[in-house]
C-alpha atoms as a PDB file:
ATOM      1  CA  LEU A   1       0.000   0.000   0.000  1.00  0.00           C
ATOM      2  CA  GLN A   2       1.240   3.440  -0.894  1.00  0.00           C
ATOM      3  CA  SER A   3       2.344   5.804   1.893  1.00  0.00           C
ATOM      4  CA  ILE A   4       0.795   9.247   2.066  1.00  0.00           C
ATOM      5  CA  TRP A   5       2.642  12.387   3.127  1.00  0.00           C
ATOM      6  CA  CYS A   6       1.509  14.034   6.359  1.00  0.00           C
ATOM      7  CA  ASP A   7       2.583  17.524   7.425  1.00  0.00           C
ATOM      8  CA  THR A   8       3.201  17.240  11.141  1.00  0.00           C
ATOM      9  CA  GLY A   9       3.319  20.929  11.784  1.00  0.00           C
ATOM     10  CA  GLY A  10       5.368  24.068  11.648  1.00  0.00           C
ATOM     11  CA  GLY A  11       8.830  24.940  12.768  1.00  0.00           C
ATOM     12  CA  GLY A  12      10.517  23.062   9.976  1.00  0.00           C
ATOM     13  CA  SER A  13       9.476  19.687  11.406  1.00  0.00           C
ATOM     14  CA  PRO A  14      10.100  16.899   8.948  1.00  0.00           C
ATOM     15  CA  ALA A  15       7.073  15.506   7.137  1.00  0.00           C
ATOM     16  CA  VAL A  16       6.069  12.021   8.241  1.00  0.00           C
ATOM     17  CA  THR A  17       4.349   9.441   6.096  1.00  0.00           C
ATOM     18  CA  TYR A  18       2.590   6.332   7.317  1.00  0.00           C
ATOM     19  CA  ALA A  19       1.370   3.151   5.687  1.00  0.00           C
ATOM     20  CA  ILE A  20      -1.187   0.597   6.871  1.00  0.00           C
ATOM     21  CA  GLY A  21       0.289  -1.317   9.811  1.00  0.00           C
ATOM     22  CA  ASP A  22       2.811   1.366  10.792  1.00  0.00           C
ATOM     23  CA  THR A  23       2.947   2.580  14.385  1.00  0.00           C
ATOM     24  CA  GLY A  24       1.222   5.953  14.554  1.00  0.00           C
ATOM     25  CA  PRO A  25       2.208   9.004  16.604  1.00  0.00           C
ATOM     26  CA  ALA A  26       0.096   7.895  19.584  1.00  0.00           C
ATOM     27  CA  GLY A  27       1.605   4.397  19.623  1.00  0.00           C
ATOM     28  CA  GLY A  28      -1.299   2.618  17.927  1.00  0.00           C
ATOM     29  CA  LEU A  29      -1.467   1.108  14.451  1.00  0.00           C
ATOM     30  CA  ILE A  30      -2.422   2.916  11.248  1.00  0.00           C
ATOM     31  CA  PHE A  31      -5.407   1.118   9.733  1.00  0.00           C
ATOM     32  CA  TYR A  32      -6.726   3.569   7.139  1.00  0.00           C
ATOM     33  CA  VAL A  33      -5.112   6.052   4.761  1.00  0.00           C
ATOM     34  CA  ASP A  34      -7.256   8.682   3.035  1.00  0.00           C
ATOM     35  CA  GLU A  35      -5.573   8.361  -0.354  1.00  0.00           C
ATOM     36  CA  ALA A  36      -8.395  10.269  -2.122  1.00  0.00           C
ATOM     37  CA  ASP A  37      -8.020  13.266   0.219  1.00  0.00           C
ATOM     38  CA  THR A  38     -11.717  13.036   1.100  1.00  0.00           C
ATOM     39  CA  TYR A  39     -11.395  14.080   4.739  1.00  0.00           C
ATOM     40  CA  SER A  40      -9.750  16.849   6.756  1.00  0.00           C
ATOM     41  CA  TRP A  41      -7.425  14.161   8.133  1.00  0.00           C
ATOM     42  CA  THR A  42      -5.180  11.649   6.365  1.00  0.00           C
ATOM     43  CA  TYR A  43      -4.877   8.691   8.741  1.00  0.00           C
ATOM     44  CA  LEU A  44      -6.882   6.611  11.210  1.00  0.00           C
ATOM     45  CA  GLU A  45      -4.966   5.003  14.073  1.00  0.00           C
ATOM     46  CA  VAL A  46      -6.324   2.330  16.423  1.00  0.00           C
ATOM     47  CA  ALA A  47      -5.175   2.470  20.042  1.00  0.00           C
ATOM     48  CA  PRO A  48      -2.856  -0.236  21.425  1.00  0.00           C
ATOM     49  CA  VAL A  49      -4.238  -3.348  23.137  1.00  0.00           C
ATOM     50  CA  SER A  50      -3.143  -1.961  26.526  1.00  0.00           C
ATOM     51  CA  THR A  51      -5.973   0.590  26.267  1.00  0.00           C
ATOM     52  CA  GLU A  52      -8.700  -1.949  25.468  1.00  0.00           C
ATOM     53  CA  TRP A  53     -11.734  -2.380  27.696  1.00  0.00           C
ATOM     54  CA  THR A  54     -13.691  -5.593  28.160  1.00  0.00           C
ATOM     55  CA  ASN A  55     -17.298  -6.148  29.240  1.00  0.00           C
ATOM     56  CA  LYS A  56     -18.575  -2.635  28.441  1.00  0.00           C
ATOM     57  CA  ASP A  57     -22.114  -1.729  27.394  1.00  0.00           C
ATOM     58  CA  TRP A  58     -22.947   0.434  24.393  1.00  0.00           C
ATOM     59  CA  GLY A  59     -25.442   2.117  26.709  1.00  0.00           C
ATOM     60  CA  ASP A  60     -28.998   3.367  27.228  1.00  0.00           C
ATOM     61  CA  TYR A  61     -30.799   0.257  26.037  1.00  0.00           C
ATOM     62  CA  GLY A  62     -34.361   1.146  25.024  1.00  0.00           C
ATOM     63  CA  THR A  63     -33.632   4.732  23.952  1.00  0.00           C
ATOM     64  CA  GLU A  64     -32.813   5.810  20.414  1.00  0.00           C
ATOM     65  CA  ILE A  65     -30.240   8.591  20.268  1.00  0.00           C
ATOM     66  CA  GLY A  66     -30.606   8.951  16.502  1.00  0.00           C
ATOM     67  CA  GLY A  67     -28.993  11.709  14.442  1.00  0.00           C
ATOM     68  CA  ASN A  68     -25.225  11.336  14.204  1.00  0.00           C
ATOM     69  CA  ALA A  69     -25.282   8.228  16.420  1.00  0.00           C
ATOM     70  CA  ALA A  70     -26.728   6.345  13.422  1.00  0.00           C
ATOM     71  CA  LEU A  71     -23.767   7.202  11.149  1.00  0.00           C
ATOM     72  CA  THR A  72     -21.871   4.161   9.880  1.00  0.00           C
ATOM     73  CA  GLY A  73     -19.219   5.306   7.372  1.00  0.00           C
ATOM     74  CA  ILE A  74     -15.508   5.922   7.351  1.00  0.00           C
ATOM     75  CA  GLY A  75     -15.050   9.372   8.870  1.00  0.00           C
ATOM     76  CA  ASP A  76     -18.257   9.130  10.960  1.00  0.00           C
ATOM     77  CA  GLY A  77     -16.916   7.712  14.224  1.00  0.00           C
ATOM     78  CA  GLN A  78     -16.058  11.051  15.823  1.00  0.00           C
ATOM     79  CA  ALA A  79     -19.475  12.601  15.091  1.00  0.00           C
ATOM     80  CA  ALA A  80     -21.276   9.472  16.293  1.00  0.00           C
ATOM     81  CA  THR A  81     -19.177   9.351  19.465  1.00  0.00           C
ATOM     82  CA  ASP A  82     -19.848  13.032  20.168  1.00  0.00           C
ATOM     83  CA  ALA A  83     -23.610  12.470  19.811  1.00  0.00           C
ATOM     84  CA  ILE A  84     -23.552   9.412  22.069  1.00  0.00           C
ATOM     85  CA  VAL A  85     -21.428  11.109  24.738  1.00  0.00           C
ATOM     86  CA  ALA A  86     -23.675  14.192  24.791  1.00  0.00           C
ATOM     87  CA  HIS A  87     -26.751  11.984  25.169  1.00  0.00           C
ATOM     88  CA  MET A  88     -25.245   9.809  27.917  1.00  0.00           C
ATOM     89  CA  GLU A  89     -24.064  12.818  29.892  1.00  0.00           C
ATOM     90  CA  GLY A  90     -27.523  14.391  29.557  1.00  0.00           C
ATOM     91  CA  GLU A  91     -29.023  11.218  31.029  1.00  0.00           C
ATOM     92  CA  SER A  92     -26.338  10.962  33.766  1.00  0.00           C
ATOM     93  CA  ILE A  93     -25.199   7.616  32.341  1.00  0.00           C
ATOM     94  CA  THR A  94     -21.493   6.829  32.757  1.00  0.00           C
ATOM     95  CA  GLY A  95     -18.946   4.224  31.698  1.00  0.00           C
ATOM     96  CA  THR A  96     -20.336   3.420  28.243  1.00  0.00           C
ATOM     97  CA  ALA A  97     -18.192   2.410  25.263  1.00  0.00           C
ATOM     98  CA  ALA A  98     -18.276   5.832  23.573  1.00  0.00           C
ATOM     99  CA  GLN A  99     -17.614   7.700  26.818  1.00  0.00           C
ATOM    100  CA  LEU A 100     -14.567   5.575  27.601  1.00  0.00           C
ATOM    101  CA  CYS A 101     -13.073   6.217  24.162  1.00  0.00           C
ATOM    102  CA  ASP A 102     -13.890   9.933  24.320  1.00  0.00           C
ATOM    103  CA  ALA A 103     -12.166  10.249  27.721  1.00  0.00           C
ATOM    104  CA  LEU A 104      -9.063   8.280  26.737  1.00  0.00           C
ATOM    105  CA  SER A 105      -5.765  10.126  26.984  1.00  0.00           C
ATOM    106  CA  TYR A 106      -2.950   7.999  25.626  1.00  0.00           C
ATOM    107  CA  GLY A 107       0.346   8.513  23.839  1.00  0.00           C
ATOM    108  CA  GLY A 108       0.109  12.273  24.365  1.00  0.00           C
ATOM    109  CA  TYR A 109      -3.274  12.498  22.592  1.00  0.00           C
ATOM    110  CA  ASP A 110      -6.819  12.942  23.879  1.00  0.00           C
ATOM    111  CA  ASP A 111      -8.722  12.955  20.565  1.00  0.00           C
ATOM    112  CA  TRP A 112      -9.835   9.313  20.648  1.00  0.00           C
ATOM    113  CA  PHE A 113     -13.316   8.095  19.723  1.00  0.00           C
ATOM    114  CA  LEU A 114     -15.329   4.891  19.284  1.00  0.00           C
ATOM    115  CA  PRO A 115     -15.004   3.746  15.656  1.00  0.00           C
ATOM    116  CA  SER A 116     -18.027   3.666  13.371  1.00  0.00           C
ATOM    117  CA  LYS A 117     -19.241   0.392  11.861  1.00  0.00           C
ATOM    118  CA  ASP A 118     -17.177   0.920   8.687  1.00  0.00           C
ATOM    119  CA  GLU A 119     -14.102   2.157  10.583  1.00  0.00           C
ATOM    120  CA  LEU A 120     -14.222  -0.980  12.734  1.00  0.00           C
ATOM    121  CA  ASP A 121     -14.494  -3.049   9.555  1.00  0.00           C
ATOM    122  CA  ALA A 122     -11.432  -1.244   8.117  1.00  0.00           C
ATOM    123  CA  ILE A 123      -9.450  -2.350  11.190  1.00  0.00           C
ATOM    124  CA  TRP A 124     -10.493  -5.933  10.449  1.00  0.00           C
ATOM    125  CA  ASP A 125      -9.869  -5.727   6.703  1.00  0.00           C
ATOM    126  CA  ASN A 126      -6.587  -3.801   6.803  1.00  0.00           C
ATOM    127  CA  LEU A 127      -4.912  -5.158   9.949  1.00  0.00           C
ATOM    128  CA  VAL A 128      -6.500  -8.204  11.535  1.00  0.00           C
ATOM    129  CA  ASP A 129      -7.800 -10.455   8.720  1.00  0.00           C
ATOM    130  CA  ASP A 130      -5.066 -12.959   7.898  1.00  0.00           C
ATOM    131  CA  GLY A 131      -6.289 -13.294   4.321  1.00  0.00           C
ATOM    132  CA  THR A 132      -8.393 -16.366   5.065  1.00  0.00           C
ATOM    133  CA  GLY A 133     -11.034 -14.552   7.105  1.00  0.00           C
ATOM    134  CA  LEU A 134      -9.478 -15.337  10.485  1.00  0.00           C
ATOM    135  CA  ASN A 135      -7.778 -13.205  13.162  1.00  0.00           C
ATOM    136  CA  ASN A 136      -3.996 -12.985  12.627  1.00  0.00           C
ATOM    137  CA  GLY A 137      -3.256 -11.459  16.031  1.00  0.00           C
ATOM    138  CA  VAL A 138      -2.044  -8.096  14.680  1.00  0.00           C
ATOM    139  CA  GLY A 139      -2.877  -5.346  17.142  1.00  0.00           C
ATOM    140  CA  GLY A 140      -3.696  -7.800  19.907  1.00  0.00           C
ATOM    141  CA  PHE A 141      -7.385  -7.986  19.029  1.00  0.00           C
ATOM    142  CA  ALA A 142      -9.159 -10.798  20.832  1.00  0.00           C
ATOM    143  CA  SER A 143     -11.249 -13.235  18.825  1.00  0.00           C
ATOM    144  CA  GLY A 144     -14.377 -11.629  20.230  1.00  0.00           C
ATOM    145  CA  PHE A 145     -16.987  -8.924  19.772  1.00  0.00           C
ATOM    146  CA  TYR A 146     -16.134  -5.192  19.560  1.00  0.00           C
ATOM    147  CA  TRP A 147     -18.626  -2.323  19.712  1.00  0.00           C
ATOM    148  CA  SER A 148     -18.874   0.329  17.021  1.00  0.00           C
ATOM    149  CA  SER A 149     -20.358   3.806  17.544  1.00  0.00           C
ATOM    150  CA  SER A 150     -23.110   3.078  14.997  1.00  0.00           C
ATOM    151  CA  GLU A 151     -26.573   2.814  16.538  1.00  0.00           C
ATOM    152  CA  ASP A 152     -29.508   1.172  14.762  1.00  0.00           C
ATOM    153  CA  GLY A 153     -32.509   2.092  16.884  1.00  0.00           C
ATOM    154  CA  SER A 154     -33.606   2.033  20.495  1.00  0.00           C
ATOM    155  CA  TYR A 155     -32.346  -1.427  21.306  1.00  0.00           C
ATOM    156  CA  ILE A 156     -29.448  -2.340  19.016  1.00  0.00           C
ATOM    157  CA  ALA A 157     -26.100  -1.122  17.686  1.00  0.00           C
ATOM    158  CA  TRP A 158     -23.477  -2.527  15.322  1.00  0.00           C
ATOM    159  CA  TYR A 159     -20.620  -4.712  16.519  1.00  0.00           C
ATOM    160  CA  GLN A 160     -17.902  -6.713  14.786  1.00  0.00           C
ATOM    161  CA  ASP A 161     -16.674 -10.208  15.591  1.00  0.00           C
ATOM    162  CA  PHE A 162     -12.869 -10.250  15.461  1.00  0.00           C
ATOM    163  CA  LEU A 163     -12.821 -14.022  15.154  1.00  0.00           C
ATOM    164  CA  ASN A 164     -14.078 -13.950  11.558  1.00  0.00           C
ATOM    165  CA  GLY A 165     -14.898 -10.325  10.653  1.00  0.00           C
ATOM    166  CA  TYR A 166     -18.670 -10.809  10.781  1.00  0.00           C
ATOM    167  CA  GLN A 167     -20.679  -7.646  11.506  1.00  0.00           C
ATOM    168  CA  SER A 168     -24.142  -7.634  12.999  1.00  0.00           C
ATOM    169  CA  LEU A 169     -26.510  -5.823  15.341  1.00  0.00           C
ATOM    170  CA  TYR A 170     -26.816  -6.601  19.027  1.00  0.00           C
ATOM    171  CA  ASN A 171     -28.538  -5.475  22.215  1.00  0.00           C
ATOM    172  CA  LYS A 172     -27.053  -2.122  23.388  1.00  0.00           C
ATOM    173  CA  GLY A 173     -27.272  -3.359  26.974  1.00  0.00           C
ATOM    174  CA  SER A 174     -24.901  -6.266  26.412  1.00  0.00           C
ATOM    175  CA  SER A 175     -21.189  -6.222  27.193  1.00  0.00           C
ATOM    176  CA  LYS A 176     -18.513  -6.287  24.512  1.00  0.00           C
ATOM    177  CA  ARG A 177     -14.904  -5.212  23.996  1.00  0.00           C
ATOM    178  CA  VAL A 178     -14.036  -1.607  23.152  1.00  0.00           C
ATOM    179  CA  ARG A 179     -11.010  -0.145  21.332  1.00  0.00           C
ATOM    180  CA  ALA A 180     -10.606   3.568  20.558  1.00  0.00           C
ATOM    181  CA  VAL A 181      -9.355   5.157  17.347  1.00  0.00           C
ATOM    182  CA  ARG A 182      -8.200   8.630  16.343  1.00  0.00           C
ATOM    183  CA  ALA A 183      -7.949  10.607  13.115  1.00  0.00           C
ATOM    184  CA  PHE A 184      -5.019  12.852  12.186  1.00  0.00           C
END
């Protein structure tokens, strides 16, 4: 995969380019490169396994947040996370998947979010799938279920199985694994 140039900022700092699988500036792995220059960012980085949570709810089972929480595409995770966090805080709900990602400060960065359905799938496709549809161990992903930020109504949200890449909908009140991502 082709590397893309990234301007890391002023002061004559050298430009840095990343490719899929490279370690990003926050210590995670690059899993998506915006080669078409579609977004205001160039890369998506998934946080290291040391930041992963287990047995966390998506949250507020029985209530539809709607709006941006229903977004599923690449580039939608931040907006969906923001919508979910605002809703949960308004309801005095704490410790949900999106809130944990939003509050994460790791590797000198605090701009983490819960990946959308398609962003989660890009992690599977670009890093974890061994080419036969099974988990290759890259990134330390367990062969289990991970929440996305993509809601699909009052009772369900999208998740991805990192045993075989299968995506489906599940009860927002159930516990799954959570891994944050960031865009830069």
